[in-house]
Coordinates of C-alpha atoms in Angstrom, one line a residue:
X1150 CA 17.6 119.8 -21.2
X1151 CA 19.5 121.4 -18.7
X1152 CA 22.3 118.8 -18.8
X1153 CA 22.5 119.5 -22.6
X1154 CA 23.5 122.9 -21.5
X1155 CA 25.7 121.5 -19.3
X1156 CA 27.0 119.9 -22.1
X1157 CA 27.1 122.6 -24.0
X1158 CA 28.6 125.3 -22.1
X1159 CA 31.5 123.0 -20.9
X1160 CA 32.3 122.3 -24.9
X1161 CA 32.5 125.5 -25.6
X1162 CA 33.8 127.5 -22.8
X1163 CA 37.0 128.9 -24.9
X1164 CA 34.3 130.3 -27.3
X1165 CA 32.7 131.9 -24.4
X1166 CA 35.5 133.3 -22.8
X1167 CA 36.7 134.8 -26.3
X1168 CA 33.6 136.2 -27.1
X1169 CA 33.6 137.9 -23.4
X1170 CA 37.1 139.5 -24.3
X1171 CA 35.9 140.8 -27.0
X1172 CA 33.3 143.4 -25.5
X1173 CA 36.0 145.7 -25.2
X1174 CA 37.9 145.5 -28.3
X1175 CA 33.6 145.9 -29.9
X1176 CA 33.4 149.3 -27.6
X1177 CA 36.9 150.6 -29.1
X1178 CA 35.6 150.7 -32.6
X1179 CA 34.0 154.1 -31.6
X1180 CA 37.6 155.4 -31.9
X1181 CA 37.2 154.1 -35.6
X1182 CA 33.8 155.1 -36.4
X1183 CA 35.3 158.8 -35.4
X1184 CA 37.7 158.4 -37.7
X1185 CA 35.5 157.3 -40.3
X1186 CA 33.6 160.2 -39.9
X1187 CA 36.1 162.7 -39.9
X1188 CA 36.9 161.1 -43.5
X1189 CA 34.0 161.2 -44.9
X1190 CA 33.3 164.9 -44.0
X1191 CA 36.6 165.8 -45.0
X1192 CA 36.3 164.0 -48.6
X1193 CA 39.1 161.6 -48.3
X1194 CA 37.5 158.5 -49.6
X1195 CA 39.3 156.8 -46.9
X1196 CA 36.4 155.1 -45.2
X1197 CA 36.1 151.9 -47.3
X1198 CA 40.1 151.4 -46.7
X1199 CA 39.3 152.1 -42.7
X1200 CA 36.3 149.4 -42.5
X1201 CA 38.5 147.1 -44.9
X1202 CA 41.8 147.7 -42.7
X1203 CA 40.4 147.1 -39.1
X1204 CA 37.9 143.9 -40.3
X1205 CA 41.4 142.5 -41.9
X1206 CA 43.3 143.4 -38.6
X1207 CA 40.5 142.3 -36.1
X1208 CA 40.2 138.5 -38.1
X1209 CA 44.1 138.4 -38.4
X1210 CA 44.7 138.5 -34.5
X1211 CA 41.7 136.2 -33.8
X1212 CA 42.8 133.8 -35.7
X1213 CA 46.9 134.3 -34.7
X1214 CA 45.0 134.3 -31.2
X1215 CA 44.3 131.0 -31.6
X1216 CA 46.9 129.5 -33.3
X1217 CA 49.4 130.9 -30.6
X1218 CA 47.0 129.5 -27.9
X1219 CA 47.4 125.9 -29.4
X1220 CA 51.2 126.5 -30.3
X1221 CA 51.8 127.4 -26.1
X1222 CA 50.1 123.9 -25.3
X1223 CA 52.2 122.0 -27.5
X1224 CA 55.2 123.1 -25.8
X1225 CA 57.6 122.0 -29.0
X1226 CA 60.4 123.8 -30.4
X1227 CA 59.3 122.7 -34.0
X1228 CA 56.5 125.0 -33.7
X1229 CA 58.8 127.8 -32.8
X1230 CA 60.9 126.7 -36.1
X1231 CA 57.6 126.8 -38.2
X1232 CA 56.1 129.8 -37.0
X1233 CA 59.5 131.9 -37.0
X1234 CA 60.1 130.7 -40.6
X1235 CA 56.4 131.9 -41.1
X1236 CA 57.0 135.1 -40.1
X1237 CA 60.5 135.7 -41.8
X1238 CA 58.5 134.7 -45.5
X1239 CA 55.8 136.9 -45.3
X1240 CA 58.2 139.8 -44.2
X1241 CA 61.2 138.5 -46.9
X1242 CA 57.4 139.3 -49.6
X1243 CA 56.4 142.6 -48.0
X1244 CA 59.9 143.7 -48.0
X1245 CA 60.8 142.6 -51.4
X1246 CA 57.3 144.4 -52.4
X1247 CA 58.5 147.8 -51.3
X1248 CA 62.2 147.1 -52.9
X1249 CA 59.9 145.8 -56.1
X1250 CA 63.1 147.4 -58.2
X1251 CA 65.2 145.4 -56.8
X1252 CA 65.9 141.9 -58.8
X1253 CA 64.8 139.0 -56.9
X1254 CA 64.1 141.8 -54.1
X1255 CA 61.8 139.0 -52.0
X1256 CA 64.4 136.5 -52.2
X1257 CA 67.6 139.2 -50.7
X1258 CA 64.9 140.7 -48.4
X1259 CA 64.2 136.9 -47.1
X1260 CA 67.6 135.9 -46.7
X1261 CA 68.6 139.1 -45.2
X1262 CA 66.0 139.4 -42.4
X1263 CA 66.5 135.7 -41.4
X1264 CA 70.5 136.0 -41.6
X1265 CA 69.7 138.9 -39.1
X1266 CA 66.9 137.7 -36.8
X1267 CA 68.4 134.1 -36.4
X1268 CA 71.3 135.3 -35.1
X1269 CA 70.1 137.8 -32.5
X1270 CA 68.0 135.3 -31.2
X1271 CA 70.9 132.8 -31.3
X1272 CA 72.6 134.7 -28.9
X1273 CA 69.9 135.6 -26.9
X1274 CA 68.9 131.9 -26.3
X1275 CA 72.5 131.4 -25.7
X1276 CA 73.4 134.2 -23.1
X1277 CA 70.4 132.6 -21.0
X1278 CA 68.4 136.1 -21.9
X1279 CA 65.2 134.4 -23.2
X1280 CA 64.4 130.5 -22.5
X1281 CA 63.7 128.9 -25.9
X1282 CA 59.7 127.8 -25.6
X1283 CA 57.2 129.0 -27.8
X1284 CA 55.5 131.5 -25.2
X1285 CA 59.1 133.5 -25.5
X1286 CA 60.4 133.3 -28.3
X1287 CA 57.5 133.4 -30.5
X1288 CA 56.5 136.8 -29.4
X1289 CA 60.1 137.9 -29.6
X1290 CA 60.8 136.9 -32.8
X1291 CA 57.7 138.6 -34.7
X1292 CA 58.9 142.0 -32.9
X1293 CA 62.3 141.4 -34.2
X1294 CA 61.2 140.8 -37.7
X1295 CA 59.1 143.2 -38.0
X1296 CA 61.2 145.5 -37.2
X1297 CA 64.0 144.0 -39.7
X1298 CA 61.1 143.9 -42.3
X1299 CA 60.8 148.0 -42.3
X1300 CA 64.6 148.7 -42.4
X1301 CA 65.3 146.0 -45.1
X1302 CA 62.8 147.3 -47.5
X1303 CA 63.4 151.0 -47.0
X1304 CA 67.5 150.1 -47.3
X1305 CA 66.9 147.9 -50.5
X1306 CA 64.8 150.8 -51.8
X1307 CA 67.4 153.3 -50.9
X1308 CA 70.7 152.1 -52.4
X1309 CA 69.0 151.0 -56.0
X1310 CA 67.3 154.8 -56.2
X1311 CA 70.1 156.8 -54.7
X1312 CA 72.6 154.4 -57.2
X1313 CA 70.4 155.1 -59.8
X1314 CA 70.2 158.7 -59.3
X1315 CA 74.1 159.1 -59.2
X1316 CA 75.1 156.7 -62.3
X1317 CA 77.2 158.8 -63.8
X1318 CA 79.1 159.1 -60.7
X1319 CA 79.6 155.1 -60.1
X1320 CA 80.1 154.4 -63.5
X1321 CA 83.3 156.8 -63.6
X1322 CA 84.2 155.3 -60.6
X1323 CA 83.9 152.0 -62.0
X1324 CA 86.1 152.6 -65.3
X1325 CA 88.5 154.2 -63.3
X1326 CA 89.4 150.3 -62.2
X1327 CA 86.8 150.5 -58.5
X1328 CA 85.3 147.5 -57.3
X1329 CA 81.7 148.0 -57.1
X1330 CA 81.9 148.1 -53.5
X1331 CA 84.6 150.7 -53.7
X1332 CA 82.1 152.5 -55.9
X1333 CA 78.8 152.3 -54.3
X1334 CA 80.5 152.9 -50.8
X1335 CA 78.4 156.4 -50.4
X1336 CA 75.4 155.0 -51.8
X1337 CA 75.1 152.3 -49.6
X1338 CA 76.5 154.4 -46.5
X1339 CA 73.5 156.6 -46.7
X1340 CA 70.8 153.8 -47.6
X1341 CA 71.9 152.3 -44.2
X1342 CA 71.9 155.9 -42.2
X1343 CA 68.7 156.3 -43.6
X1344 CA 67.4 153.2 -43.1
X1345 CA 68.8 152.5 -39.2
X1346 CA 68.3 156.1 -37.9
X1347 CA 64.5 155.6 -37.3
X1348 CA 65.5 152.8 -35.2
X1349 CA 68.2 154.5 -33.2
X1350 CA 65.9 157.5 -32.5
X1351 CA 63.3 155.1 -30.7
X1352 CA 66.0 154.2 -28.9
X1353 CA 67.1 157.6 -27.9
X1354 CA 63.8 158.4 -27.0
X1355 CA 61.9 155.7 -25.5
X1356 CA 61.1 156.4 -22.2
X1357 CA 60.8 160.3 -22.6
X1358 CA 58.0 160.3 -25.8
X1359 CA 56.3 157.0 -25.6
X1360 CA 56.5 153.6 -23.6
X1361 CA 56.8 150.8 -26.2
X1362 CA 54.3 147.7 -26.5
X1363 CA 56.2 145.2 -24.6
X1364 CA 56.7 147.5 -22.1
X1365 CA 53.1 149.0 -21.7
X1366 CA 51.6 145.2 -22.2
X1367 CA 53.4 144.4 -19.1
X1368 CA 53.0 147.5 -16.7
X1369 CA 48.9 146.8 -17.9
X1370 CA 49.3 142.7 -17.0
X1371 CA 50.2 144.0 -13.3
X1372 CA 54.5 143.9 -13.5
X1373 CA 56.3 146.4 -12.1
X1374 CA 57.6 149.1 -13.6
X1375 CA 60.8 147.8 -13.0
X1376 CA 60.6 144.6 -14.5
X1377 CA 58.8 146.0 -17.5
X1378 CA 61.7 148.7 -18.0
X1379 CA 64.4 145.5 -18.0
X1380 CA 62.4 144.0 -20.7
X1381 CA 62.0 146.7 -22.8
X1382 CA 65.8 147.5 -22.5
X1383 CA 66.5 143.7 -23.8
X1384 CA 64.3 144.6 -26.9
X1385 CA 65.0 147.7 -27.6
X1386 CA 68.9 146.2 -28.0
X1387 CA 67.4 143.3 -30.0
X1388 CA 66.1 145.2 -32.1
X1389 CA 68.9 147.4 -32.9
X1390 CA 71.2 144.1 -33.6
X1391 CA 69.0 142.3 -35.7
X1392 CA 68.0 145.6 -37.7
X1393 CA 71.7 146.3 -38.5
X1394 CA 72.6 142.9 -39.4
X1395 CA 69.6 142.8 -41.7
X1396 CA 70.4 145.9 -43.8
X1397 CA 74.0 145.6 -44.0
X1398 CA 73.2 141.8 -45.4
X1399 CA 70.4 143.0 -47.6
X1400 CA 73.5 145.6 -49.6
X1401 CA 75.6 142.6 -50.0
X1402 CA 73.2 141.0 -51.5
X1403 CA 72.0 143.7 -53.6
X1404 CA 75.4 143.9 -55.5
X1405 CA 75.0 140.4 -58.2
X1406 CA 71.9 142.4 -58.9
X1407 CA 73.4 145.9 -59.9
X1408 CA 76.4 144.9 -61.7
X1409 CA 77.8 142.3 -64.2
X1410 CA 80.4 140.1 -63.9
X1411 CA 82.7 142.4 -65.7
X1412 CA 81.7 145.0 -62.8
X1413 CA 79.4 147.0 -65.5
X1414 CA 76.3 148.7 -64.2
X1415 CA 73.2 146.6 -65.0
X1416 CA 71.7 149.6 -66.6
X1417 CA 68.0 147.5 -67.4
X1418 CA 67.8 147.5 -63.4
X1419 CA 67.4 151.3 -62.9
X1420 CA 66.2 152.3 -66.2
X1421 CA 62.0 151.8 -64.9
X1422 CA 61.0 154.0 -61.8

């Protein structure tokens, strides 16, 4: 009996180890049942959403846990193709979602965020910043689309409701012989400052109001300050690259979508809202 335990144990000792890490994750949902509270005596109806939202999050990261474990073993650079190409679909949908105006929004948001990820990290492979293994660059590249997922939505959203807003304007431009670059140029102008300035901000501020994931996730792993704050500088520029290339490739792509081939304003395209 006791060498079936042996057995047993030995077999499932990852199990056991997880389990154990997750006491303290189990005593943090305090923080939610607070917040439950506070909903319910408040009448907000939020509580089933808050249950709903941390079960989704709390199975999500168990099992992305585990596939990253198993992705880090391999130690293949097909993985790192897979799972980046992964990530970039699901943001290229949730994107498009938000943009749902936008004709064959997931398919610009896609393109866009993978035109702009794939070449930030191209250079940072390049430049010797980051080594190209899984246990780098996976990591890396789900903060960097992420990121790009947020500004390419809200700049999608942006240029077709500030274009739609000012149709009169674009279409005068547009009959006085204007490309429809030439005629959208302030529309998509602000859709970008809009879009990028949340991004810039963090990076005007990080440091002084809050310390960033990476950052804190290293200080707490035992690195020094130091190291952590080089780190965080590497991201934080990252970020900024891959977030501008995204949204300035997300208005190109807009364009065959707003306009005919006779540059006339696809009126069916902003006529819903």
């Amino acid at each position: 009996m006791d060498l079936y335990w042996e057995d047993f144990f030995k077999d499932y000792e990852w199990l056991i180890v997880f389990l154990k890490g997750m006491v303290k994750p189990a005593a943090a949902l305090v923080v939610v049942l607070l917040a439950v509270v506070l909903s319910y005596s408040q009448n907000l109806s939020l509580e089933g959403e808050m249950i709903y939202s941390v079960f989704r999050s709390f199975l999500q990261l168990s099992v992305i846990g585990f596939v990253l474990q198993f992705i880090f073993n391999q130690e293949n650079a097909g993985w790192i193709v897979l799972a980046y190409l992964f990530m970039v679909s699901v943001a290229g949908y949730t994107a498009g979602q938000r943009a749902k105006h936008v004709p064959r929004g997931k398919y610009v948001a896609g393109v866009s965020i993978l035109a702009g990820t794939s070449i930030t990290m191209f250079l940072l492979v390049v430049l010797n910043v980051f080594p190209f293994t899984p246990r780098y660059m996976i990591p890396i590249a789900g903060m960097m689309v992420g990121n790009a997922m947020t500004v390419t939505g809200v700049t999608m959203k942006q240029l077709r409701d500030d274009i739609k807003m000012q149709l009169n304007l674009v279409e005068t431009a547009l009959a006085l012989g204007a490309t429809p670059r030439q005629a959208t140029l302030q529309q998509v102008k602000r859709a970008l400052v809009i879009s990028l300035s949340p991004v810039l901000d963090s990076c005007k501020t990080v440091g002084l109001i809050s310390l960033p994931g990476a950052m804190t996730g290293m200080i707490m792993g035992g690195a020094s300050p130091l190291e952590a704050i080089q780190l965080q500088i590497v991201v934080m520029n990252m970020m900024v690259g891959a977030a501008t290339v995204s949204s300035i490739t997300s208005t190109y792509l807009c364009w065959p979508s707003f306009f005919t081939k006779a540059y006339q304003l696809q009126t069916h395209v902003f006529s819903s809202n």
